[in-house]
Amino acid sequence: MTTWLDWALVVAGGMVGAVLRYLTDRAVQTRMARGPLAAHGFPYGILLVNVAGSALLGLLAGAATAGAASHEGYLLLGTGLCGALTTYSTFSWETLRLAERGHALLAGVNVAVSLAAGILAAFAGAGLSTALFG
């Protein structure tokens, strides 16, 4: 049964995750403003938060499976923080924007790199969790 505490943990984690996503995206995009693909609007920041969030979620899920993370900790960090930190909608929007601007190849690269790196990061996080928590 879902309790008010479960809801509060997800909301608290989501608030932090959403702010972290925004700040990280802005910082990365500013830093990469002179990068090789900056003129095309490549979404470096969204790629970074999605990969980092996938790795963290893999680690947390592995810890929860091993009994090393509480239900409450998983709700706060896994569902709340990682759920708001990562963003499929912004990834989709940025990919669409690349394609609409005539950069179909970069849009494809964004899709391929985002999916491959995100899945590999989740596996790496889960593997690290297994190594740490057995």
Short mmCIF file of N, CA and C in Angstrom, two decimals, residues 65-117:
data_model
loop_
_atom_site.label_atom_id
_atom_site.label_comp_id
_atom_site.label_asym_id
_atom_site.label_seq_id
_atom_site.Cartn_x
_atom_site.Cartn_y
_atom_site.Cartn_z
N THR A 65 17.86 -4.73 -4.84
CA THR A 65 17.71 -6.17 -5.07
C THR A 65 18.54 -6.97 -4.07
N ALA A 66 19.73 -6.44 -3.74
CA ALA A 66 20.62 -7.13 -2.80
C ALA A 66 20.24 -6.87 -1.35
N GLY A 67 19.23 -6.04 -1.13
CA GLY A 67 18.81 -5.74 0.23
C GLY A 67 19.65 -4.66 0.90
N ALA A 68 20.49 -3.98 0.13
CA ALA A 68 21.37 -2.96 0.68
C ALA A 68 20.76 -1.56 0.61
N ALA A 69 19.60 -1.42 0.01
CA ALA A 69 18.91 -0.14 -0.05
C ALA A 69 17.48 -0.34 0.42
N SER A 70 17.02 0.58 1.23
CA SER A 70 15.66 0.47 1.75
C SER A 70 14.63 0.86 0.70
N HIS A 71 13.41 0.47 0.95
CA HIS A 71 12.30 0.85 0.08
C HIS A 71 12.20 2.38 0.02
N GLU A 72 12.33 3.01 1.16
CA GLU A 72 12.24 4.47 1.23
C GLU A 72 13.40 5.14 0.48
N GLY A 73 14.59 4.60 0.62
CA GLY A 73 15.75 5.15 -0.10
C GLY A 73 15.58 5.01 -1.60
N TYR A 74 15.03 3.90 -2.03
CA TYR A 74 14.81 3.69 -3.46
C TYR A 74 13.74 4.66 -3.98
N LEU A 75 12.69 4.88 -3.22
CA LEU A 75 11.66 5.83 -3.64
C LEU A 75 12.25 7.23 -3.77
N LEU A 76 13.04 7.65 -2.79
CA LEU A 76 13.63 8.98 -2.80
C LEU A 76 14.62 9.16 -3.94
N LEU A 77 15.57 8.23 -4.05
CA LEU A 77 16.67 8.38 -5.01
C LEU A 77 16.39 7.76 -6.37
N GLY A 78 15.79 6.58 -6.38
CA GLY A 78 15.54 5.90 -7.65
C GLY A 78 14.35 6.48 -8.38
N THR A 79 13.19 6.40 -7.75
CA THR A 79 11.98 6.88 -8.40
C THR A 79 11.95 8.40 -8.48
N GLY A 80 12.23 9.08 -7.39
CA GLY A 80 12.16 10.54 -7.36
C GLY A 80 13.31 11.22 -8.06
N LEU A 81 14.51 11.09 -7.52
CA LEU A 81 15.67 11.81 -8.06
C LEU A 81 16.00 11.37 -9.49
N CYS A 82 16.19 10.08 -9.69
CA CYS A 82 16.55 9.60 -11.05
C CYS A 82 15.40 9.80 -12.03
N GLY A 83 14.17 9.65 -11.56
CA GLY A 83 13.03 9.85 -12.44
C GLY A 83 12.94 11.27 -12.97
N ALA A 84 13.29 12.24 -12.14
CA ALA A 84 13.24 13.64 -12.57
C ALA A 84 14.54 14.09 -13.22
N LEU A 85 15.64 13.48 -12.83
CA LEU A 85 16.94 13.83 -13.42
C LEU A 85 17.00 13.43 -14.89
N THR A 86 16.55 12.23 -15.17
CA THR A 86 16.57 11.74 -16.56
C THR A 86 15.31 12.21 -17.26
N THR A 87 15.40 12.31 -18.58
CA THR A 87 14.26 12.87 -19.31
C THR A 87 14.16 12.32 -20.72
N TYR A 88 13.17 11.51 -20.94
CA TYR A 88 12.93 10.99 -22.28
C TYR A 88 12.28 12.05 -23.16
N SER A 89 11.44 12.86 -22.57
CA SER A 89 10.74 13.88 -23.36
C SER A 89 11.70 14.93 -23.91
N THR A 90 12.63 15.40 -23.08
CA THR A 90 13.59 16.40 -23.57
C THR A 90 14.55 15.78 -24.58
N PHE A 91 14.95 14.54 -24.35
CA PHE A 91 15.77 13.82 -25.31
C PHE A 91 15.06 13.76 -26.66
N SER A 92 13.77 13.43 -26.64
CA SER A 92 13.00 13.34 -27.87
C SER A 92 12.88 14.71 -28.54
N TRP A 93 12.60 15.73 -27.76
CA TRP A 93 12.46 17.08 -28.30
C TRP A 93 13.76 17.57 -28.92
N GLU A 94 14.89 17.37 -28.22
CA GLU A 94 16.18 17.80 -28.75
C GLU A 94 16.54 17.05 -30.03
N THR A 95 16.17 15.78 -30.10
CA THR A 95 16.42 15.00 -31.31
C THR A 95 15.58 15.54 -32.47
N LEU A 96 14.31 15.83 -32.19
CA LEU A 96 13.44 16.41 -33.20
C LEU A 96 13.98 17.75 -33.68
N ARG A 97 14.44 18.59 -32.76
CA ARG A 97 15.00 19.89 -33.14
C ARG A 97 16.21 19.75 -34.05
N LEU A 98 17.09 18.79 -33.76
CA LEU A 98 18.24 18.55 -34.63
C LEU A 98 17.76 18.19 -36.04
N ALA A 99 16.81 17.28 -36.12
CA ALA A 99 16.30 16.83 -37.43
C ALA A 99 15.64 17.99 -38.18
N GLU A 100 14.85 18.78 -37.48
CA GLU A 100 14.16 19.90 -38.12
C GLU A 100 15.13 20.96 -38.64
N ARG A 101 16.27 21.07 -38.00
CA ARG A 101 17.28 22.05 -38.42
C ARG A 101 18.17 21.52 -39.54
N GLY A 102 17.83 20.36 -40.04
CA GLY A 102 18.58 19.79 -41.15
C GLY A 102 19.78 18.95 -40.73
N HIS A 103 19.83 18.55 -39.48
CA HIS A 103 20.94 17.75 -38.97
C HIS A 103 20.47 16.33 -38.64
N ALA A 104 19.92 15.67 -39.64
CA ALA A 104 19.37 14.32 -39.45
C ALA A 104 20.42 13.34 -38.96
N LEU A 105 21.64 13.46 -39.48
CA LEU A 105 22.70 12.56 -39.04
C LEU A 105 23.00 12.75 -37.55
N LEU A 106 23.08 14.00 -37.10
CA LEU A 106 23.31 14.26 -35.68
C LEU A 106 22.14 13.78 -34.84
N ALA A 107 20.93 13.91 -35.36
CA ALA A 107 19.76 13.40 -34.65
C ALA A 107 19.89 11.89 -34.46
N GLY A 108 20.29 11.20 -35.50
CA GLY A 108 20.52 9.75 -35.41
C GLY A 108 21.63 9.40 -34.45
N VAL A 109 22.71 10.18 -34.49
CA VAL A 109 23.82 9.96 -33.56
C VAL A 109 23.34 10.16 -32.12
N ASN A 110 22.53 11.20 -31.91
CA ASN A 110 22.00 11.45 -30.57
C ASN A 110 21.17 10.26 -30.07
N VAL A 111 20.33 9.73 -30.93
CA VAL A 111 19.50 8.58 -30.55
C VAL A 111 20.40 7.38 -30.24
N ALA A 112 21.31 7.05 -31.14
CA ALA A 112 22.16 5.87 -30.96
C ALA A 112 23.03 5.98 -29.72
N VAL A 113 23.68 7.13 -29.55
CA VAL A 113 24.58 7.31 -28.41
C VAL A 113 23.79 7.34 -27.11
N SER A 114 22.68 8.05 -27.10
CA SER A 114 21.87 8.14 -25.87
C SER A 114 21.37 6.77 -25.43
N LEU A 115 20.82 6.02 -26.36
CA LEU A 115 20.30 4.69 -26.00
C LEU A 115 21.41 3.73 -25.59
N ALA A 116 22.46 3.66 -26.40
CA ALA A 116 23.55 2.74 -26.08
C ALA A 116 24.24 3.11 -24.78
N ALA A 117 24.57 4.39 -24.61
CA ALA A 117 25.28 4.81 -23.40
C ALA A 117 24.39 4.67 -22.17
#
